[in-house]
PDB file of C-alpha atoms in Angstrom:
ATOM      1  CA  UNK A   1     -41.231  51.570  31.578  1.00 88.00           C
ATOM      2  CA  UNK A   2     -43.418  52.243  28.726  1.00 91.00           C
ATOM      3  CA  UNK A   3     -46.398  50.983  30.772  1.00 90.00           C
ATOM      4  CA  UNK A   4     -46.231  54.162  33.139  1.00 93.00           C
ATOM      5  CA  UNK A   5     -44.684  56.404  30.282  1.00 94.00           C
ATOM      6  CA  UNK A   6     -47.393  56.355  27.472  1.00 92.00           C
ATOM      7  CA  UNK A   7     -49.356  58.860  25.163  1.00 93.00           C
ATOM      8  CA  UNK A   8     -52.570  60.722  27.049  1.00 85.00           C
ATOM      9  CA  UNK A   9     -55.911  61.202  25.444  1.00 81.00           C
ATOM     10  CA  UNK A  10     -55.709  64.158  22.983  1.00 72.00           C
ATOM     11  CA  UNK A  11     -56.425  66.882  25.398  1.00 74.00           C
ATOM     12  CA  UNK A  12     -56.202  70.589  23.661  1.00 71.00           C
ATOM     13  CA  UNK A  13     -54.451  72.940  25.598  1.00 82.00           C
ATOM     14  CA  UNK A  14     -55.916  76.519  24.735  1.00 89.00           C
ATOM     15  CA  UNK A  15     -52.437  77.972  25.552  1.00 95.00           C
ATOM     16  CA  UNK A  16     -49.504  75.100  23.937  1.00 96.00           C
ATOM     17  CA  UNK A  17     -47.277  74.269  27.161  1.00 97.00           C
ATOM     18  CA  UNK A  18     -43.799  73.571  26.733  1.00 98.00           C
ATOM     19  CA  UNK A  19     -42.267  71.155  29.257  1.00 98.00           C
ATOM     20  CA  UNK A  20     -39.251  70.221  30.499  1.00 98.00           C
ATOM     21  CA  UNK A  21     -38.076  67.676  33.151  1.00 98.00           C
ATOM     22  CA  UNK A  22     -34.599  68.392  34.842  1.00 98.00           C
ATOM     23  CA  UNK A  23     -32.416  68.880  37.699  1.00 97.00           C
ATOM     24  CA  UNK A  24     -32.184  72.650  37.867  1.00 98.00           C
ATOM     25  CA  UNK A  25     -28.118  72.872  37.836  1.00 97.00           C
ATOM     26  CA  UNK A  26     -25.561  74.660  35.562  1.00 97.00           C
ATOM     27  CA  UNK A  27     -25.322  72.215  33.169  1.00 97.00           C
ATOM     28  CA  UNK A  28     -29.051  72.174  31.849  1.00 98.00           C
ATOM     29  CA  UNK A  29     -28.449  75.559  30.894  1.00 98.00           C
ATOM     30  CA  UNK A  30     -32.555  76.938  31.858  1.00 98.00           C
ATOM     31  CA  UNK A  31     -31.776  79.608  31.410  1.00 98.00           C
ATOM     32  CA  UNK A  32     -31.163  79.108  27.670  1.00 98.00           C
ATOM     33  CA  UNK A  33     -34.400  77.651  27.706  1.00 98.00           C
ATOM     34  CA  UNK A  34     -36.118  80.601  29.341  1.00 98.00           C
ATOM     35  CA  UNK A  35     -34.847  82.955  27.160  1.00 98.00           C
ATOM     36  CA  UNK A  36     -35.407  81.006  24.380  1.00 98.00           C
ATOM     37  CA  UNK A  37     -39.506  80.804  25.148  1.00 98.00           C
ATOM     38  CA  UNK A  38     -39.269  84.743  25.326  1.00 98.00           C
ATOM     39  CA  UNK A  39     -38.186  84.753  22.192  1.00 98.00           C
ATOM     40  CA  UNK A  40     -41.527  82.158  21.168  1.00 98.00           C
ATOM     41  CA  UNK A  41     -44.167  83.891  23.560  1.00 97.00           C
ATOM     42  CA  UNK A  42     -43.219  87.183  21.907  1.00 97.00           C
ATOM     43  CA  UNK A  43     -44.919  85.780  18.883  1.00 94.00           C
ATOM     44  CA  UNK A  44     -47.949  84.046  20.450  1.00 95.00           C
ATOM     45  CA  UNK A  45     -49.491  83.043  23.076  1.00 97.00           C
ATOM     46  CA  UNK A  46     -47.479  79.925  25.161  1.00 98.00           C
ATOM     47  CA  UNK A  47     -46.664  78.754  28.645  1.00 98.00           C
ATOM     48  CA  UNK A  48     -43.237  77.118  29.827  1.00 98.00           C
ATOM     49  CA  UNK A  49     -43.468  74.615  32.608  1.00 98.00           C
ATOM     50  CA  UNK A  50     -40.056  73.429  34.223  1.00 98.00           C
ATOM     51  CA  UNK A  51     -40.115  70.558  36.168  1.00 98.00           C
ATOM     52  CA  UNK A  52     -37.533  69.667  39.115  1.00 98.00           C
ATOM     53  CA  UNK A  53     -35.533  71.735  41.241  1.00 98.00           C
ATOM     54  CA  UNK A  54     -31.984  72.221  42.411  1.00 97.00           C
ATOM     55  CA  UNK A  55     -29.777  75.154  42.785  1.00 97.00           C
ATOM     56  CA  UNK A  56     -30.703  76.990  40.080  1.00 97.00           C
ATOM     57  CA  UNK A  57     -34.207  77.416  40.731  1.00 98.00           C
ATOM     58  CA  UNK A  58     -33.597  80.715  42.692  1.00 98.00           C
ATOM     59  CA  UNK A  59     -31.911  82.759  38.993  1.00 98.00           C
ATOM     60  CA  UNK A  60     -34.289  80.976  37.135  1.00 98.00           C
ATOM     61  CA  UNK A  61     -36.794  82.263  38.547  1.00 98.00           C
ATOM     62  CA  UNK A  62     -35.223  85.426  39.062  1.00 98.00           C
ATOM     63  CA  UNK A  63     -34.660  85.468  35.057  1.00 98.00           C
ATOM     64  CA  UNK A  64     -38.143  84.620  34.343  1.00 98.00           C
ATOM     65  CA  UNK A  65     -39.464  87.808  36.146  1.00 98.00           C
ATOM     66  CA  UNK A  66     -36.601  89.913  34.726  1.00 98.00           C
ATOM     67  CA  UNK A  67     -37.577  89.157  31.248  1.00 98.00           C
ATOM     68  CA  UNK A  68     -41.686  89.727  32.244  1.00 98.00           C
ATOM     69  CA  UNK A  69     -42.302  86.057  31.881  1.00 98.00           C
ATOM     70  CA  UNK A  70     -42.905  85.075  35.244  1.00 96.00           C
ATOM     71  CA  UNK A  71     -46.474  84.873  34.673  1.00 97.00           C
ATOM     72  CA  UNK A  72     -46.298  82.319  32.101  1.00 98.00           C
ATOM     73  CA  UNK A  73     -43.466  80.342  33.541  1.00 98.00           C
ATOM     74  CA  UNK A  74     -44.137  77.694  36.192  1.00 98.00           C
ATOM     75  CA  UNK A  75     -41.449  75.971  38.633  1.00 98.00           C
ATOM     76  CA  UNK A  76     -43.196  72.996  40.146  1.00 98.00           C
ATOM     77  CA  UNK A  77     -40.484  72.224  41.739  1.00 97.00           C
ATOM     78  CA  UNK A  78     -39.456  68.594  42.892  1.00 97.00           C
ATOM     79  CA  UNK A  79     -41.800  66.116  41.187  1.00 96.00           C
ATOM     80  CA  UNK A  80     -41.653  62.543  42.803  1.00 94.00           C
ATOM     81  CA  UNK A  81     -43.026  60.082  39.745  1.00 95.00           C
ATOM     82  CA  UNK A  82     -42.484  62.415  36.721  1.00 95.00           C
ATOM     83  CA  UNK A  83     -45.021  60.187  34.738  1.00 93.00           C
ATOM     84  CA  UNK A  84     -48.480  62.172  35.385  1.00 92.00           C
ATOM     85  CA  UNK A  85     -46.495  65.074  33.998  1.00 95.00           C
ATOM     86  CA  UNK A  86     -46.018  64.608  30.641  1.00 96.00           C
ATOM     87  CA  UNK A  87     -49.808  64.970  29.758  1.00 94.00           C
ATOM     88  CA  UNK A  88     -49.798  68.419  30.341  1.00 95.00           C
ATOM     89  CA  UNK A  89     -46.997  69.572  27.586  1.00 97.00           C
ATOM     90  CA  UNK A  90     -47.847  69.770  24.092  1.00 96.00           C
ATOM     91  CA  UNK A  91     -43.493  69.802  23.167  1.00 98.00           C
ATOM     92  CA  UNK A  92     -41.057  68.772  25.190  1.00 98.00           C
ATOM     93  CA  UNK A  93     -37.625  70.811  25.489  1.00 98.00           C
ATOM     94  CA  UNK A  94     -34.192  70.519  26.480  1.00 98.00           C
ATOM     95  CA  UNK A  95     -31.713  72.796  26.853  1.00 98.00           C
ATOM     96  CA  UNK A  96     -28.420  71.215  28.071  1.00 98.00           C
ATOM     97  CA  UNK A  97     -24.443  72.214  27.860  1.00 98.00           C
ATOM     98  CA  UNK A  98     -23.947  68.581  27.716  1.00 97.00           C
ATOM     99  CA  UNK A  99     -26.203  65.325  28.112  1.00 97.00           C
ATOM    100  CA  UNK A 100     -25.514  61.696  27.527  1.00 95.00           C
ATOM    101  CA  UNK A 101     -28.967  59.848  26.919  1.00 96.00           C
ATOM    102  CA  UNK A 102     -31.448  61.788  28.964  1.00 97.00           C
ATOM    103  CA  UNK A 103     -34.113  59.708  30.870  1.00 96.00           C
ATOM    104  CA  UNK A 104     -36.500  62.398  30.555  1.00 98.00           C
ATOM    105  CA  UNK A 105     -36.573  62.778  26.875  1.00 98.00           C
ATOM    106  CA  UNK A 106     -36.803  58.682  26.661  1.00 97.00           C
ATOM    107  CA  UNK A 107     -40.174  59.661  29.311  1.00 97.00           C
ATOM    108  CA  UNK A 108     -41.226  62.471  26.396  1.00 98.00           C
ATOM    109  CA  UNK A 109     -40.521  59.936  23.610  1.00 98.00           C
ATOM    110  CA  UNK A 110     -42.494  56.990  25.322  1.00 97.00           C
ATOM    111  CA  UNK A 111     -45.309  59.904  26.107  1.00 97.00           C
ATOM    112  CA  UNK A 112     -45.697  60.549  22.745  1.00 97.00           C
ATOM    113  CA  UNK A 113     -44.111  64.163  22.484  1.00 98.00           C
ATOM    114  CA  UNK A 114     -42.217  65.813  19.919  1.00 98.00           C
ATOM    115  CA  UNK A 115     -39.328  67.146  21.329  1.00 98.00           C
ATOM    116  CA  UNK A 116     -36.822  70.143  20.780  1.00 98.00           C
ATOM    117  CA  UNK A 117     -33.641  70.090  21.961  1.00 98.00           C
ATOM    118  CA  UNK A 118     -29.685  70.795  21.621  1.00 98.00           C
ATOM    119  CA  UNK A 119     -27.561  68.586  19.469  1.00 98.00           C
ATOM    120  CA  UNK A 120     -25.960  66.988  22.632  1.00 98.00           C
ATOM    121  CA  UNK A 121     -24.953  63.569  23.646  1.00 97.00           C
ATOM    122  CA  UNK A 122     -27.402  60.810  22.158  1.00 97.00           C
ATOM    123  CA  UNK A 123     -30.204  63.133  21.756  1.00 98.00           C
ATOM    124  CA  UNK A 124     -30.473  62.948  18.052  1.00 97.00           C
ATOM    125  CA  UNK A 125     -29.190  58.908  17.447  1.00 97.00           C
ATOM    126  CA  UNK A 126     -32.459  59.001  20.434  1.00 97.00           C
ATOM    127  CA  UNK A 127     -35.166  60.271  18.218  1.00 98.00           C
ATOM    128  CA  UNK A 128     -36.853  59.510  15.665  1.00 98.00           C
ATOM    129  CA  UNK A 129     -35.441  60.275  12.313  1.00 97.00           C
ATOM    130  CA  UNK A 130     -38.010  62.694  11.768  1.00 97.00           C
ATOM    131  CA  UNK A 131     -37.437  64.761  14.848  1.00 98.00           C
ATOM    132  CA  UNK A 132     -33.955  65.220  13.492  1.00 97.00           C
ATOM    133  CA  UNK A 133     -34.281  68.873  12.037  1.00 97.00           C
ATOM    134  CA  UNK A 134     -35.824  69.969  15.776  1.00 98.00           C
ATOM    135  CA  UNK A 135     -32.277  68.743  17.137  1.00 98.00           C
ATOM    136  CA  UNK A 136     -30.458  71.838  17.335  1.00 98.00           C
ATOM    137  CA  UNK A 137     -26.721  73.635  18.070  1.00 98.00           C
ATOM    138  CA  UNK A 138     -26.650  75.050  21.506  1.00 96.00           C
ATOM    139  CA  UNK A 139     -27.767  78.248  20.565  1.00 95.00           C
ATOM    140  CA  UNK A 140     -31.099  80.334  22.374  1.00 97.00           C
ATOM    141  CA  UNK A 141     -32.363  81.578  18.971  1.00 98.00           C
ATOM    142  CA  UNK A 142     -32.157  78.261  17.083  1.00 98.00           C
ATOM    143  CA  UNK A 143     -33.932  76.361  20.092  1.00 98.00           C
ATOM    144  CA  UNK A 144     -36.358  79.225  19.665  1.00 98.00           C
ATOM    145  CA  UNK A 145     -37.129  78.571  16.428  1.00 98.00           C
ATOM    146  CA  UNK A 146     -37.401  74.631  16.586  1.00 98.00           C
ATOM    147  CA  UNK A 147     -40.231  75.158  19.376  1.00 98.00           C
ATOM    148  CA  UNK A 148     -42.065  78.003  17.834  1.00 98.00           C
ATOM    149  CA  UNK A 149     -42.182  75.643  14.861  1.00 98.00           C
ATOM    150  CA  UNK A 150     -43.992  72.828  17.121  1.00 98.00           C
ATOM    151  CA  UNK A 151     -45.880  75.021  18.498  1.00 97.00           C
ATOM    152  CA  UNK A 152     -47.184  76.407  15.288  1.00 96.00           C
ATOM    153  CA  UNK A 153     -47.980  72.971  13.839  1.00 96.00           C
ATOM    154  CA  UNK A 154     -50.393  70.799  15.486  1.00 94.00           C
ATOM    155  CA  UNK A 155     -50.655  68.088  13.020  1.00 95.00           C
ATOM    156  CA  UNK A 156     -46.453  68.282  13.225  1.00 97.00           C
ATOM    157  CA  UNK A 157     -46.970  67.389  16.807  1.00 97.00           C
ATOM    158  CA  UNK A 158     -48.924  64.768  16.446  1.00 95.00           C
ATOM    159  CA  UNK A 159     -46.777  62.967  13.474  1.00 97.00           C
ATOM    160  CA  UNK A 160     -43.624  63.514  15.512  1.00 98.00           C
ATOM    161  CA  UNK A 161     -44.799  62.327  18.986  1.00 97.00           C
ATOM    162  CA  UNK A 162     -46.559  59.141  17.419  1.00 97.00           C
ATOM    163  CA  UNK A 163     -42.999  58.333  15.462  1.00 98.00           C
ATOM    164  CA  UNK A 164     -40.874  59.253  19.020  1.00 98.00           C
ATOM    165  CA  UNK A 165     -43.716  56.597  20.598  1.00 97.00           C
ATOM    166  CA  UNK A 166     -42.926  54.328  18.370  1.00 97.00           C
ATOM    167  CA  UNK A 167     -38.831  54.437  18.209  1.00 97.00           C
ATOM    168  CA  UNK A 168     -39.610  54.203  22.180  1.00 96.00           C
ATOM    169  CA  UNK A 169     -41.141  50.951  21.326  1.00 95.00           C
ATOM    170  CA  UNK A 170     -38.904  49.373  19.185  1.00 93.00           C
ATOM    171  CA  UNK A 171     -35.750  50.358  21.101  1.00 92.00           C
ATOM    172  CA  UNK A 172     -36.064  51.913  24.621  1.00 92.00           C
ATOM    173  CA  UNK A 173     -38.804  49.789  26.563  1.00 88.00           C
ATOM    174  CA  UNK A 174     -37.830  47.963  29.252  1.00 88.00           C
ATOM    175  CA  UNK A 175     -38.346  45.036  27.260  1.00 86.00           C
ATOM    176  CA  UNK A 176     -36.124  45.659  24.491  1.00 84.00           C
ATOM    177  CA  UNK A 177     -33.232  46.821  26.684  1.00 86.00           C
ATOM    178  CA  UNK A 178     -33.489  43.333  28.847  1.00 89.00           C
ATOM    179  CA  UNK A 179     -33.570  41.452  25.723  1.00 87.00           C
ATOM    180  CA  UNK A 180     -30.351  43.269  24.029  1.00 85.00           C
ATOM    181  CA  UNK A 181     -28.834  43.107  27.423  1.00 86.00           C
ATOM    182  CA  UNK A 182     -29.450  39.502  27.767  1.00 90.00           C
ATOM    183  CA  UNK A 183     -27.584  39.162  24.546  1.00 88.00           C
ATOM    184  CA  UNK A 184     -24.738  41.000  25.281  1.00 88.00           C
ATOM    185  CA  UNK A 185     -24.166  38.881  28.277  1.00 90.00           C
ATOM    186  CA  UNK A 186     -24.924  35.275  26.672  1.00 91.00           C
ATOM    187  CA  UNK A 187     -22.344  36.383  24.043  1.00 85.00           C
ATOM    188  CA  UNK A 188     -24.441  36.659  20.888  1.00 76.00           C
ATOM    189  CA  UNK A 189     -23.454  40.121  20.408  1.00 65.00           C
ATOM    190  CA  UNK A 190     -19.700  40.442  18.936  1.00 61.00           C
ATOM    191  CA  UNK A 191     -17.256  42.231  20.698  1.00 55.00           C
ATOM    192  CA  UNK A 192     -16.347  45.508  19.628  1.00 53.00           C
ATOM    193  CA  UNK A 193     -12.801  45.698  17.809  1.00 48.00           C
ATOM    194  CA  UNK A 194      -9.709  44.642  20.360  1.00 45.00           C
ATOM    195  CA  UNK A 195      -6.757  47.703  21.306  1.00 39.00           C
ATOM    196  CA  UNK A 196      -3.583  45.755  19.796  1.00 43.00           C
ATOM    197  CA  UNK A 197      -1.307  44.783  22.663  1.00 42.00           C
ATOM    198  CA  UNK A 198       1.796  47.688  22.877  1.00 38.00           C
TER     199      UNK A 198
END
């Protein structure tokens, strides 16, 4: 819903935030993610906000202090309507073992973030083409570098979240998926090839 997912009012943070949105369980891998911003905050100032909880949270947090970055990591736990969130991150991240299309990088996209992430699932075919190069293997120190790289470019940010906006637009509002759905189902989309009988 583009109407409740949609670019704040440029707001400078003093300190970039990096966000993310997910159920904290094994598969997100966080704790990629939190190592990865130690390797970013070692080289300037940054905060890390992870949104959502689950049975993680406890190691995560645990991980976070063990690495000295507890005081620039924040776990605000379960977040009811993720949309008022969003504002507050100058990059989104994700750090997932596996992923098909994540809602909360369609929120990011439609919130006008750029967005680093792992080359899982639809994530890249998601983005826009541009965001491509910040789509990277499941590895902490490449993820590293694709944020530090946002963070270091504001002007990047801006280009990159105004192009994930507008792929939002064109192909992930609510409007757009009714109308392609409504298609499918009144037959004006052909059917993919047919699985010759044995």
């Amino acid at each position: 819903d583009l109407a409740r997912f949609h670019p704040a009012p440029p707001t400078p943070h003093a300190i970039p935030v990096i966000g993310t949105v997910a159920a904290l369980r094994a598969e997100k891998n966080l704790g990629r993610l939190i190592r990865a911003f130690g390797q970013v905050r070692a080289g300037r100032p940054c905060r890390l906000v992870v949104a959502g909880d689950g049975p993680e949270r406890a190691g995560l947090a645990a991980l976070a202090d063990g690495l000295g970055l507890g005081a620039d990591v924040t776990f605000t736990g379960h977040v009811p309507d993720t949309s008022g969130l969003y504002a507050g991150f100058d990059a989104f991240a994700l750090s997932s073992d596996t992923e098909q299309m994540p809602i909360a990088v369609l929120e990011a996209m439609g919130c006008g973030l750029p967005v680093a992430a792992t080359d899982v699932g639809d994530v890249r075919s998601m983005l826009s083409p541009d965001n491509g190069r910040f789509v990277v293997p499941p590895d902490e120190a490449a993820l590293a570098s694709a944020i530090a790289a946002l963070l270091d470019d504001a002007d990047l940010r801006t280009r990159l979240g105004a192009a994930n906006r507008a792929q939002a637009e064109a192909a992930f509002g609510d409007a757009a998926m009714f109308a392609a759905w409504r298609a499918l189902f009144a037959g004006q989309v052909p059917a993919g090839p047919r699985v010759a009988a044995a």
